[in-house]
mmCIF file of C-alpha atoms in Angstrom:
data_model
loop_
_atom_site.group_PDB
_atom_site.id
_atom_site.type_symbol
_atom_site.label_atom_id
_atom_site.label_comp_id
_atom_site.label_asym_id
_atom_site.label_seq_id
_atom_site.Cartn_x
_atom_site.Cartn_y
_atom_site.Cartn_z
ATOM 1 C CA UNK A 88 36.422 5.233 -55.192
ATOM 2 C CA UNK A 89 35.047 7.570 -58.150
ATOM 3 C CA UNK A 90 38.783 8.728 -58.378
ATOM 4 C CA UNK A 91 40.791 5.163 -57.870
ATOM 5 C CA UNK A 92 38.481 3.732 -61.123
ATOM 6 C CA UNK A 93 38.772 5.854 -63.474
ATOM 7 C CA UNK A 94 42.631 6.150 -62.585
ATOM 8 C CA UNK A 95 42.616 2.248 -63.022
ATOM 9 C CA UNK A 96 40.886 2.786 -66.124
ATOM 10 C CA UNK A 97 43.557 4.339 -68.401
ATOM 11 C CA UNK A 98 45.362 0.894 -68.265
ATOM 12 C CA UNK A 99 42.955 -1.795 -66.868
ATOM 13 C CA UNK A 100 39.769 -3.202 -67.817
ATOM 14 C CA UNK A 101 37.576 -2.457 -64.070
ATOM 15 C CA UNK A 102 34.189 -4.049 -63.550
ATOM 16 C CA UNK A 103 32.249 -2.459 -60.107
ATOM 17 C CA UNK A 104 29.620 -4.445 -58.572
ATOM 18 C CA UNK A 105 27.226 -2.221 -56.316
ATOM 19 C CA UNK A 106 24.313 -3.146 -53.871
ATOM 20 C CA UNK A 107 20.776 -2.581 -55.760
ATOM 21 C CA UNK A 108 20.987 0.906 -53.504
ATOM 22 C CA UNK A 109 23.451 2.867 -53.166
ATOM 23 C CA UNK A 110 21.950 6.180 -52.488
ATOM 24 C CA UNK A 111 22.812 7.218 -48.876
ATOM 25 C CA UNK A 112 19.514 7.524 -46.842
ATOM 26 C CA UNK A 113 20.822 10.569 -45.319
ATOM 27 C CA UNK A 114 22.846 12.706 -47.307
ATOM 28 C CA UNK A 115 21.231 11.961 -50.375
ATOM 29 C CA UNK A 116 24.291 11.155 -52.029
ATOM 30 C CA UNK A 117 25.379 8.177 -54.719
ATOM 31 C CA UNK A 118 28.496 7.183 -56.080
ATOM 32 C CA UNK A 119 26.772 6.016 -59.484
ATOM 33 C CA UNK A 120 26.528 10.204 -59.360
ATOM 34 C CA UNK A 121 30.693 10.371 -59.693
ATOM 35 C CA UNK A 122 31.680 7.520 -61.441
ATOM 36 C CA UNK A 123 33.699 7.756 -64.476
ATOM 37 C CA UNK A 124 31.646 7.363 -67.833
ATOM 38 C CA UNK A 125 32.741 4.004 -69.662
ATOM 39 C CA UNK A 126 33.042 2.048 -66.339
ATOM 40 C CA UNK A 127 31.050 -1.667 -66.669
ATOM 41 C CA UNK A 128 28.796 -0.921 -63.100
ATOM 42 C CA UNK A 129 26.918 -4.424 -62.266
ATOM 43 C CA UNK A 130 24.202 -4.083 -59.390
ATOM 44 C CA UNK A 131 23.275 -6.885 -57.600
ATOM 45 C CA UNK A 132 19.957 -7.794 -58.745
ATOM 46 C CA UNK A 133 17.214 -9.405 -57.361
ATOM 47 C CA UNK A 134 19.677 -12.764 -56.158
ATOM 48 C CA UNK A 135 21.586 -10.388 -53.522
ATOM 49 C CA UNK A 136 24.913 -9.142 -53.665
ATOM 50 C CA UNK A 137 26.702 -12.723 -52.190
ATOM 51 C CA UNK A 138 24.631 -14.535 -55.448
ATOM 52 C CA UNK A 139 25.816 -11.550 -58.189
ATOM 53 C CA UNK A 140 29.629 -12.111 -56.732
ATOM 54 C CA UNK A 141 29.655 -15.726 -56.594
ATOM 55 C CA UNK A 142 28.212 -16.143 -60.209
ATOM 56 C CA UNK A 143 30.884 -13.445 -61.352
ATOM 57 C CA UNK A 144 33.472 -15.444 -59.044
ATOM 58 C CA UNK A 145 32.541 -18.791 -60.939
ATOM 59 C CA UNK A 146 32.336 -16.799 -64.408
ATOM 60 C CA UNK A 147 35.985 -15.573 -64.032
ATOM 61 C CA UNK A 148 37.767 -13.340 -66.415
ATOM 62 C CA UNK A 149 39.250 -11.366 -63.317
ATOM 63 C CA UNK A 150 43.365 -11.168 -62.482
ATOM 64 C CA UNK A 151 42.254 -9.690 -59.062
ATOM 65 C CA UNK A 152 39.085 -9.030 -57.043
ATOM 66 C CA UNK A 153 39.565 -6.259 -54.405
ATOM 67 C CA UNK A 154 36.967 -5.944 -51.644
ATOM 68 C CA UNK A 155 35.991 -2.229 -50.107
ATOM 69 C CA UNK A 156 34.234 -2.192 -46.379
ATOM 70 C CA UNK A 157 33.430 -5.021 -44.337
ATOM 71 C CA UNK A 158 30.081 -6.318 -45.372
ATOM 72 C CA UNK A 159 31.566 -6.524 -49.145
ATOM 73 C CA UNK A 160 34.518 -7.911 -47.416
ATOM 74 C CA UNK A 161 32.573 -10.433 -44.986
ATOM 75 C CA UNK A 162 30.535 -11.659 -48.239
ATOM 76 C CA UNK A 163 34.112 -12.347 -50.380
ATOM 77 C CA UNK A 164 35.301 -14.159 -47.338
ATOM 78 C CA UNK A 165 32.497 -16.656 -46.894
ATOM 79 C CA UNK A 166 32.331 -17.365 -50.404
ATOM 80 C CA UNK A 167 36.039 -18.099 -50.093
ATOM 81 C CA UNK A 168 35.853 -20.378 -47.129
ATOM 82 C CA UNK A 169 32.780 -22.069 -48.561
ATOM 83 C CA UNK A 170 35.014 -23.383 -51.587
ATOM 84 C CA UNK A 171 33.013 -20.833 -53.828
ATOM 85 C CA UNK A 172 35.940 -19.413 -55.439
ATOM 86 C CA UNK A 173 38.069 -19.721 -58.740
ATOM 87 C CA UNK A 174 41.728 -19.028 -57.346
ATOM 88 C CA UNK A 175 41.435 -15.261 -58.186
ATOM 89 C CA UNK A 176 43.786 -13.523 -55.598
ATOM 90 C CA UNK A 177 41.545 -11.336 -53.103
ATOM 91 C CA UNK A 178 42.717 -8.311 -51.915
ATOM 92 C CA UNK A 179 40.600 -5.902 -49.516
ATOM 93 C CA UNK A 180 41.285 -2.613 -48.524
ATOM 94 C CA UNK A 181 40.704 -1.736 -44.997
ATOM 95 C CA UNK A 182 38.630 1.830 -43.786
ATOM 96 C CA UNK A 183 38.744 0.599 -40.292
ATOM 97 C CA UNK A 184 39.857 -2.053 -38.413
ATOM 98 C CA UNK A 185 41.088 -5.523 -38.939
ATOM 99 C CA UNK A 186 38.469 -7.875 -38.233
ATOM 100 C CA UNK A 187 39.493 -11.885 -39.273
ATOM 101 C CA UNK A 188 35.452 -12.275 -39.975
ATOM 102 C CA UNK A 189 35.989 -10.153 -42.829
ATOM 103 C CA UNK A 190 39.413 -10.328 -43.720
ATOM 104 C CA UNK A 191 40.844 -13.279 -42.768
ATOM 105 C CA UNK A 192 41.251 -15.172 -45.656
ATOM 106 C CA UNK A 193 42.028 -12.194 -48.181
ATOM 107 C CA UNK A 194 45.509 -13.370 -50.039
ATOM 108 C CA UNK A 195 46.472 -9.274 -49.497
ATOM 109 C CA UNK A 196 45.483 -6.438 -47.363
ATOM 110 C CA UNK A 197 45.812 -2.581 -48.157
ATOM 111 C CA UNK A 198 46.282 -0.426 -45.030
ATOM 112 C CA UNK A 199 45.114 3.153 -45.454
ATOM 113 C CA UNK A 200 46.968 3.808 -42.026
ATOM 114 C CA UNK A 201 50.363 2.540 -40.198
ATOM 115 C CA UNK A 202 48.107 1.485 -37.042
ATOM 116 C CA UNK A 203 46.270 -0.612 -39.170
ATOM 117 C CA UNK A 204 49.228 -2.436 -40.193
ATOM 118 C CA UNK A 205 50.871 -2.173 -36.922
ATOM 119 C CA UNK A 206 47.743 -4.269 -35.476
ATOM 120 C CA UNK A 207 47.162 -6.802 -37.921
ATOM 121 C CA UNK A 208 47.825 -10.552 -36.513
ATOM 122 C CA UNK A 209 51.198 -12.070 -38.245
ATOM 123 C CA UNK A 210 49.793 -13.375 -40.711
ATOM 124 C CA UNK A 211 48.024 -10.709 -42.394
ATOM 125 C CA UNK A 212 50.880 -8.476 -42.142
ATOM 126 C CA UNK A 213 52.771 -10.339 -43.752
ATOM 127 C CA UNK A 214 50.229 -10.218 -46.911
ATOM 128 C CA UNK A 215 50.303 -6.515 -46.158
ATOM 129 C CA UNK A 216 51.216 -2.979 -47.596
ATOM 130 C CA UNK A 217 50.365 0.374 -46.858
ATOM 131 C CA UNK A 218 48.581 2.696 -49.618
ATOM 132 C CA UNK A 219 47.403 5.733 -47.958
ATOM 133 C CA UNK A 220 44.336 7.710 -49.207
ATOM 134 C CA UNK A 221 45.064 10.637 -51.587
ATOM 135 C CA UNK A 222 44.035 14.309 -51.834
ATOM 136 C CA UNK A 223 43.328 16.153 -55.251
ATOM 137 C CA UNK A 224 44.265 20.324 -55.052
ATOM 138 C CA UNK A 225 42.149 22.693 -56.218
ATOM 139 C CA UNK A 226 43.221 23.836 -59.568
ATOM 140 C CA UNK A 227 41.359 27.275 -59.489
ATOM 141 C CA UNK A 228 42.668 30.088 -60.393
ATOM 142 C CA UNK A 229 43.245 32.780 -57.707
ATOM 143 C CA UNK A 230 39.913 34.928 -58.679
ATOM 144 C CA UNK A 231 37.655 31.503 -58.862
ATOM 145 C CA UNK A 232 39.162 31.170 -55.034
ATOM 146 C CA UNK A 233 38.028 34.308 -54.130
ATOM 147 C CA UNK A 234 34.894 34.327 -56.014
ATOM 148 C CA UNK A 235 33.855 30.714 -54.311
ATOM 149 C CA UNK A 236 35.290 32.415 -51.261
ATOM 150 C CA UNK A 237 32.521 35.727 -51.435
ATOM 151 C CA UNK A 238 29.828 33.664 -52.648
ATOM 152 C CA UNK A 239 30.245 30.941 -49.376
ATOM 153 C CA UNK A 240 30.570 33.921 -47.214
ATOM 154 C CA UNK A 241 27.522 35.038 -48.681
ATOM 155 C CA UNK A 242 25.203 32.111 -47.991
ATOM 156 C CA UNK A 243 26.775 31.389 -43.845
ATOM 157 C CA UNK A 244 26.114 35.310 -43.718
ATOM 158 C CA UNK A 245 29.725 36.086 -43.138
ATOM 159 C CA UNK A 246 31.738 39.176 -43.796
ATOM 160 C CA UNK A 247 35.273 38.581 -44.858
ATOM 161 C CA UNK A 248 37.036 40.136 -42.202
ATOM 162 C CA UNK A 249 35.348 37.087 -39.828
ATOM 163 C CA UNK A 250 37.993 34.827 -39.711
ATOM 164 C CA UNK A 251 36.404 31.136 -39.712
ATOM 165 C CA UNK A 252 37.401 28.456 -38.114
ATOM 166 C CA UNK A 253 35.514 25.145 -39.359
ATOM 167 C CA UNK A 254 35.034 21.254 -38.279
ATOM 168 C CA UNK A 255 33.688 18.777 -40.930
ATOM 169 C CA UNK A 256 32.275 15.392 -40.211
ATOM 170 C CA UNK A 257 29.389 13.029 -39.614
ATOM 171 C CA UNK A 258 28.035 14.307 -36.618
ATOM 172 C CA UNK A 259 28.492 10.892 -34.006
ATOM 173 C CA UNK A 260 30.261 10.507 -30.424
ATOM 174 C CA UNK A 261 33.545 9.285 -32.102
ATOM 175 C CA UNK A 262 33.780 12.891 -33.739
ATOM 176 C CA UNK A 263 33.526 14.737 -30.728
ATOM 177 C CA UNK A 264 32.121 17.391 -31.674
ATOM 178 C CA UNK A 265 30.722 17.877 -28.530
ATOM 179 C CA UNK A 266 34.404 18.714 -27.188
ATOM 180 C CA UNK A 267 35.211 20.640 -30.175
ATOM 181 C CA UNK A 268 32.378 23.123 -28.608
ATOM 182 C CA UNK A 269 33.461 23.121 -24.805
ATOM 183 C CA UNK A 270 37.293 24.124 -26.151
ATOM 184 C CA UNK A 271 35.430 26.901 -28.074
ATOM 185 C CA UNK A 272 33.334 28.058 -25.137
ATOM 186 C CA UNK A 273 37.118 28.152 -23.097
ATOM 187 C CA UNK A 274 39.078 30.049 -26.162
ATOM 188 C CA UNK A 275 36.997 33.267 -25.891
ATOM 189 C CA UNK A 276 38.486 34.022 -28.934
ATOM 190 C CA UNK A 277 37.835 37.566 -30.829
ATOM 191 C CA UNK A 278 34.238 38.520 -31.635
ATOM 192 C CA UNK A 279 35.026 38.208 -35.581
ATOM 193 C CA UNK A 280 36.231 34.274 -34.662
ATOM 194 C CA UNK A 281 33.561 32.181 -36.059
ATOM 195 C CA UNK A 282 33.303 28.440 -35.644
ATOM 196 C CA UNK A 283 31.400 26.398 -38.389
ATOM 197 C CA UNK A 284 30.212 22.907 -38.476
ATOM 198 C CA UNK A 285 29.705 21.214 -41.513
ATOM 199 C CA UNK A 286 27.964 18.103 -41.354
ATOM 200 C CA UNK A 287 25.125 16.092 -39.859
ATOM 201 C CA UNK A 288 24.215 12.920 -37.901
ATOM 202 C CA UNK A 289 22.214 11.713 -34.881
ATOM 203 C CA UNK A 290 24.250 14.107 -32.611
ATOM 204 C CA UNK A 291 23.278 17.251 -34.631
ATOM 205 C CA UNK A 292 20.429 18.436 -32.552
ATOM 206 C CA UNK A 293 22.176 18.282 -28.975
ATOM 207 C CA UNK A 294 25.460 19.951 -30.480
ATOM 208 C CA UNK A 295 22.557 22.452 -31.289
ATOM 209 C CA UNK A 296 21.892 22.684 -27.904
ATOM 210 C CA UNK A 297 24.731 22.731 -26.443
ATOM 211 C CA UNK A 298 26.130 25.506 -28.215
ATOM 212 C CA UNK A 299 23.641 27.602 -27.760
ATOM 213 C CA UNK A 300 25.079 30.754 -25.361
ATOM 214 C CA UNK A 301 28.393 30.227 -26.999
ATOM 215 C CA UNK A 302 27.898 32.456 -29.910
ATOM 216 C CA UNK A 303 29.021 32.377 -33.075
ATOM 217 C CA UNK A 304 28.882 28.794 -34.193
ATOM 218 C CA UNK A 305 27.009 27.964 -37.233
ATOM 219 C CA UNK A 306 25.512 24.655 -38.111
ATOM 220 C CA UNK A 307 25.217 24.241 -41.713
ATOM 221 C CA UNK A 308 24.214 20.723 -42.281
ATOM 222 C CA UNK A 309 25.285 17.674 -44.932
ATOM 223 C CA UNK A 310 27.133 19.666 -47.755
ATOM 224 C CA UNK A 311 27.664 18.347 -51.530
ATOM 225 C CA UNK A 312 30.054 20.309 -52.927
ATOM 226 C CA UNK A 313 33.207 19.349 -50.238
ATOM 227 C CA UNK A 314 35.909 20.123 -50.723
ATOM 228 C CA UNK A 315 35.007 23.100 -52.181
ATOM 229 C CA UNK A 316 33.258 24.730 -49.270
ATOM 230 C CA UNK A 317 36.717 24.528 -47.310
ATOM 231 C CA UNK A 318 37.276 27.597 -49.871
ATOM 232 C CA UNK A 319 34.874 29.509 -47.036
ATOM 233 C CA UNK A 320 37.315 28.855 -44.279
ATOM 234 C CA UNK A 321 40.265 30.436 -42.758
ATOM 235 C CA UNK A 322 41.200 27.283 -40.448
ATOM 236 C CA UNK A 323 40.450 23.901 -39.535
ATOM 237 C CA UNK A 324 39.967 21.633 -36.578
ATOM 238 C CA UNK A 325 39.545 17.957 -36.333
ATOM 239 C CA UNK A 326 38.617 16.860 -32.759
ATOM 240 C CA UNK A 327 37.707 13.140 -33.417
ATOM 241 C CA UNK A 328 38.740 10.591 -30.765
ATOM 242 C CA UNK A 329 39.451 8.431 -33.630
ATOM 243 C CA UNK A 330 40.385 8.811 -37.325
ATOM 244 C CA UNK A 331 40.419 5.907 -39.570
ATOM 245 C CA UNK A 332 42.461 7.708 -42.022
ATOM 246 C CA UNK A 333 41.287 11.521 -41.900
ATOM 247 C CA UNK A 334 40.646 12.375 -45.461
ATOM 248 C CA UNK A 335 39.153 15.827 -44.883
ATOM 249 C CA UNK A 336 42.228 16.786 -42.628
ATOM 250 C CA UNK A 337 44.281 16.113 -45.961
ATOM 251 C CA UNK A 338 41.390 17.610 -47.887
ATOM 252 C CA UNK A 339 41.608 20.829 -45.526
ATOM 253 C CA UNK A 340 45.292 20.885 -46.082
ATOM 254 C CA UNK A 341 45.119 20.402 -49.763
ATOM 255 C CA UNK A 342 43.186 23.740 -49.966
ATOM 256 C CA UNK A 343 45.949 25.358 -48.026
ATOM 257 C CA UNK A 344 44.495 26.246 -44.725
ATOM 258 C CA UNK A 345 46.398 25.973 -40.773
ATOM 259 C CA UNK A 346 45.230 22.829 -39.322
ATOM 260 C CA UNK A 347 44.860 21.675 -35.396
ATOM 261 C CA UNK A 348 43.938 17.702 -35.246
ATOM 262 C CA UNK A 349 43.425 15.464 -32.246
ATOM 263 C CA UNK A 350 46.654 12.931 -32.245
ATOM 264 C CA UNK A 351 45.226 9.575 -33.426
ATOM 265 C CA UNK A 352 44.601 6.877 -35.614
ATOM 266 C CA UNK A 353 45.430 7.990 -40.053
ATOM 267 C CA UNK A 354 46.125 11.754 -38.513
ATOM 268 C CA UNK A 355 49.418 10.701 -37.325
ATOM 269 C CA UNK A 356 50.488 9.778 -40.491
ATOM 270 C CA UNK A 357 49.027 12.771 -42.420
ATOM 271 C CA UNK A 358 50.801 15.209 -40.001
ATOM 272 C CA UNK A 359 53.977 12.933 -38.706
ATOM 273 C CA UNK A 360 56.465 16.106 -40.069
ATOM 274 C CA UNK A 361 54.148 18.406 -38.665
ATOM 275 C CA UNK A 362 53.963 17.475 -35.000
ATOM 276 C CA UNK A 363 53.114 21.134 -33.477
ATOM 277 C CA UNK A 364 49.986 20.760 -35.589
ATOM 278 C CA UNK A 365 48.792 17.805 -33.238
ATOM 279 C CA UNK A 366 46.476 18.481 -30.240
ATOM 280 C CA UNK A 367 46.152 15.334 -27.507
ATOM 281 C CA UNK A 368 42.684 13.719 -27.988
ATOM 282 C CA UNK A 369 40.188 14.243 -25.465
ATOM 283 C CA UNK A 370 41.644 17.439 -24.189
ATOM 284 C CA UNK A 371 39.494 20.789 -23.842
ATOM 285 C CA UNK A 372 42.471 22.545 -22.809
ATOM 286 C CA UNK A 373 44.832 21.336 -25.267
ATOM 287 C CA UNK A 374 42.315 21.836 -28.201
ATOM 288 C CA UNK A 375 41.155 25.227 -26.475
ATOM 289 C CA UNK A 376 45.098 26.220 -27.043
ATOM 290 C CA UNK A 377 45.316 25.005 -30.365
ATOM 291 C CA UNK A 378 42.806 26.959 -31.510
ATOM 292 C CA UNK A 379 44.382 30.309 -30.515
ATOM 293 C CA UNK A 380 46.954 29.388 -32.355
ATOM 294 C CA UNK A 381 45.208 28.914 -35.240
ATOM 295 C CA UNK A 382 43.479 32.465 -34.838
ATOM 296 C CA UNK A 383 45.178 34.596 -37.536
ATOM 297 C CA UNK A 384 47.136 32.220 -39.314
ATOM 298 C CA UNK A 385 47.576 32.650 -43.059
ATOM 299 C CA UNK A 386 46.637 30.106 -45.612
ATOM 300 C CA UNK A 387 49.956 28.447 -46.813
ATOM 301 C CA UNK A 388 51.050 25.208 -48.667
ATOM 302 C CA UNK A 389 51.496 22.272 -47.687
ATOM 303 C CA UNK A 390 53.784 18.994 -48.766
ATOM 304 C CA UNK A 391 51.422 16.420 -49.802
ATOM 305 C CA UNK A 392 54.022 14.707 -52.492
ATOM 306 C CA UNK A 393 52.834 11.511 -50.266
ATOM 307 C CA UNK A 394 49.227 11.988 -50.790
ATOM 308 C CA UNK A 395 48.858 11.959 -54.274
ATOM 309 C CA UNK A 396 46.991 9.540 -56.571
ATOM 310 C CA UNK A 397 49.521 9.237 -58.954
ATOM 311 C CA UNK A 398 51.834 7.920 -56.464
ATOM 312 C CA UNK A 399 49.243 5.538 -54.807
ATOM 313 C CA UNK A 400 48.170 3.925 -58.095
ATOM 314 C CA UNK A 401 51.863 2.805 -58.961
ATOM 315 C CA UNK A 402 51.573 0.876 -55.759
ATOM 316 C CA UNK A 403 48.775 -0.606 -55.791
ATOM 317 C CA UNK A 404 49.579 -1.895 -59.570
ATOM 318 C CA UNK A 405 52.965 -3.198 -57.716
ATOM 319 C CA UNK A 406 50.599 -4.672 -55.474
ATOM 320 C CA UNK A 407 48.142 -6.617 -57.499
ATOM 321 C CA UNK A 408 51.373 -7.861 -59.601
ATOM 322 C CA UNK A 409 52.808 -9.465 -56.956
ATOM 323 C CA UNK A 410 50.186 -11.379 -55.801
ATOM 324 C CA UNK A 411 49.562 -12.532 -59.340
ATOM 325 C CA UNK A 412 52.293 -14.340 -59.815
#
């Protein structure tokens, strides 16, 4: 988000409402802590977020209002079919899936993923495009790399000859993380493999204990300086029985490193010329094999040309202009 506004800001006057809190409960994190200096921020107030909306709704001055996540979504919507609403074109983009409570009356949709778009009803589709997400490469120079690199090592306790295999996520049943730890516990890699796993969630503390026995797999909790940390790594693995989109697969690749992902959802997109990098969801075996082929692997680049903000934004401009006029 931090990124897409102050993009839209070199040629576009952007106005964000937020919720009174935006500080996540569990990470710590808040996107008031990233957002571009110079950007007019509006929180809610004591009304709500559906009262601050509709009064900026009624106050106009907007060519487009564009909706993030459902419950923002779901309030633009009811306002909408309550008559509440000027005639400014509303456009959401969807994170997840369709859902007509939300985003049924929207006059335009942005997809982050082709499934999204392949399962929205007629209708919607129609009023459609698809914008993935976008990934920004590290612009270090080759001894910052390797000085982020030693001082990472450092703090996990690694030496550099481990080579370190890591997972990244919010630690839920969706993630499967749980599986991620079986196909380890199968591999019986080398003793220098090491698996890390970045993140936290309600599942934290029996991924804990299940990997206990394995060896070698290091919990190291909600991070704030991602992407960075991927610096740290050798490889990476995304197990998830669903991906949305899969931002820190792109992320991962961005910062050069061998990737295995589970074969669903945004990933299919992100790797779609890479097919040998795909594992089949669900599948100890398959991801146990995947990561001995990562084992060894050199860091290497990637084509992202189709993952880059200043591709996406020329869309999405293209976007908003059509529906304006």
């Amino acid at each position: 988000m931090a990124e897409l506004v102050s993009a839209q800001m070199a040629d576009s006057d952007v106005t964000l409402l937020l919720e009174n809190q935006t500080r996540d409960r569990l990470t710590g994190g808040d996107i008031t802590d990233v957002l571009p200096p110079g950007l007019n921020v509006i929180r809610a107030g004591r009304g709500g977020y559906l009262l601050k909306l509709a009064k900026l709704v009624r106050k106009g001055g907007f060519d487009v209002v564009h909706t993030h996540l459902g419950r923002a979504s779901a309030r633009a919507t009811w306002l909408k079919r309550a008559g509440i609403w000027n005639g400014t074109p509303l456009v959401a983009t969807l994170h997840t899936s369709y859902r007509a409570r939300s985003y049924g009356v929207h006059d335009g949709l942005i997809c982050i993923a082709s499934w999204q778009q392949n399962t929205l009803p007629p209708q919607q589709k129609a009023r459609s495009t698809l914008i993935p997400n976008w990934t920004v490469a590290p612009t270090r120079s080759p001894e910052e790399e390797a000085v982020l690199r030693r001082n990472l090592r450092q703090e996990w306790g690694l030496s550099d000859d481990c080579f370190v295999f890591g997972a990244v996520g919010r630690m839920v049943e969706e993630k499967d993380f749980s599986l991620l730890l079986k196909a380890w516990r199968l591999a019986a890699l080398p003793e220098n493999a090491v698996l890390l796993m970045i993140g936290d969630g309600p599942e934290r503390p029996r991924l804990e204990e299940e990997s206990k026995g394995t060896g070698r797999v290091i919990f190291t909790g909600f991070r704030t300086d991602m992407p960075d940390a991927l610096a740290g790594l050798d490889a990476f693995v995304l197990p998830s029985r669903h991906e949305p989109f899969g931002l820190v697969l792109l992320e991962a690749m961005g910062a050069g490193l061998p990737v295995r992902a589970a074969a669903s959802g945004g990933v299919l997109d992100i790797l779609k010329n890479n097919p040998d990098c795909l594992v089949a969801p669900q599948n100890i075996q398959a991801l146990s094999d995947g990561l001995h082929e990562l084992y060894g692997c050199p860091r290497g680049a990637w084509d992202l040309s189709g993952f880059s903000l200043d591709q996406q934004i020329p869309k999405l401009d293209r976007f908003y202009r059509d529906l304006t006029r």
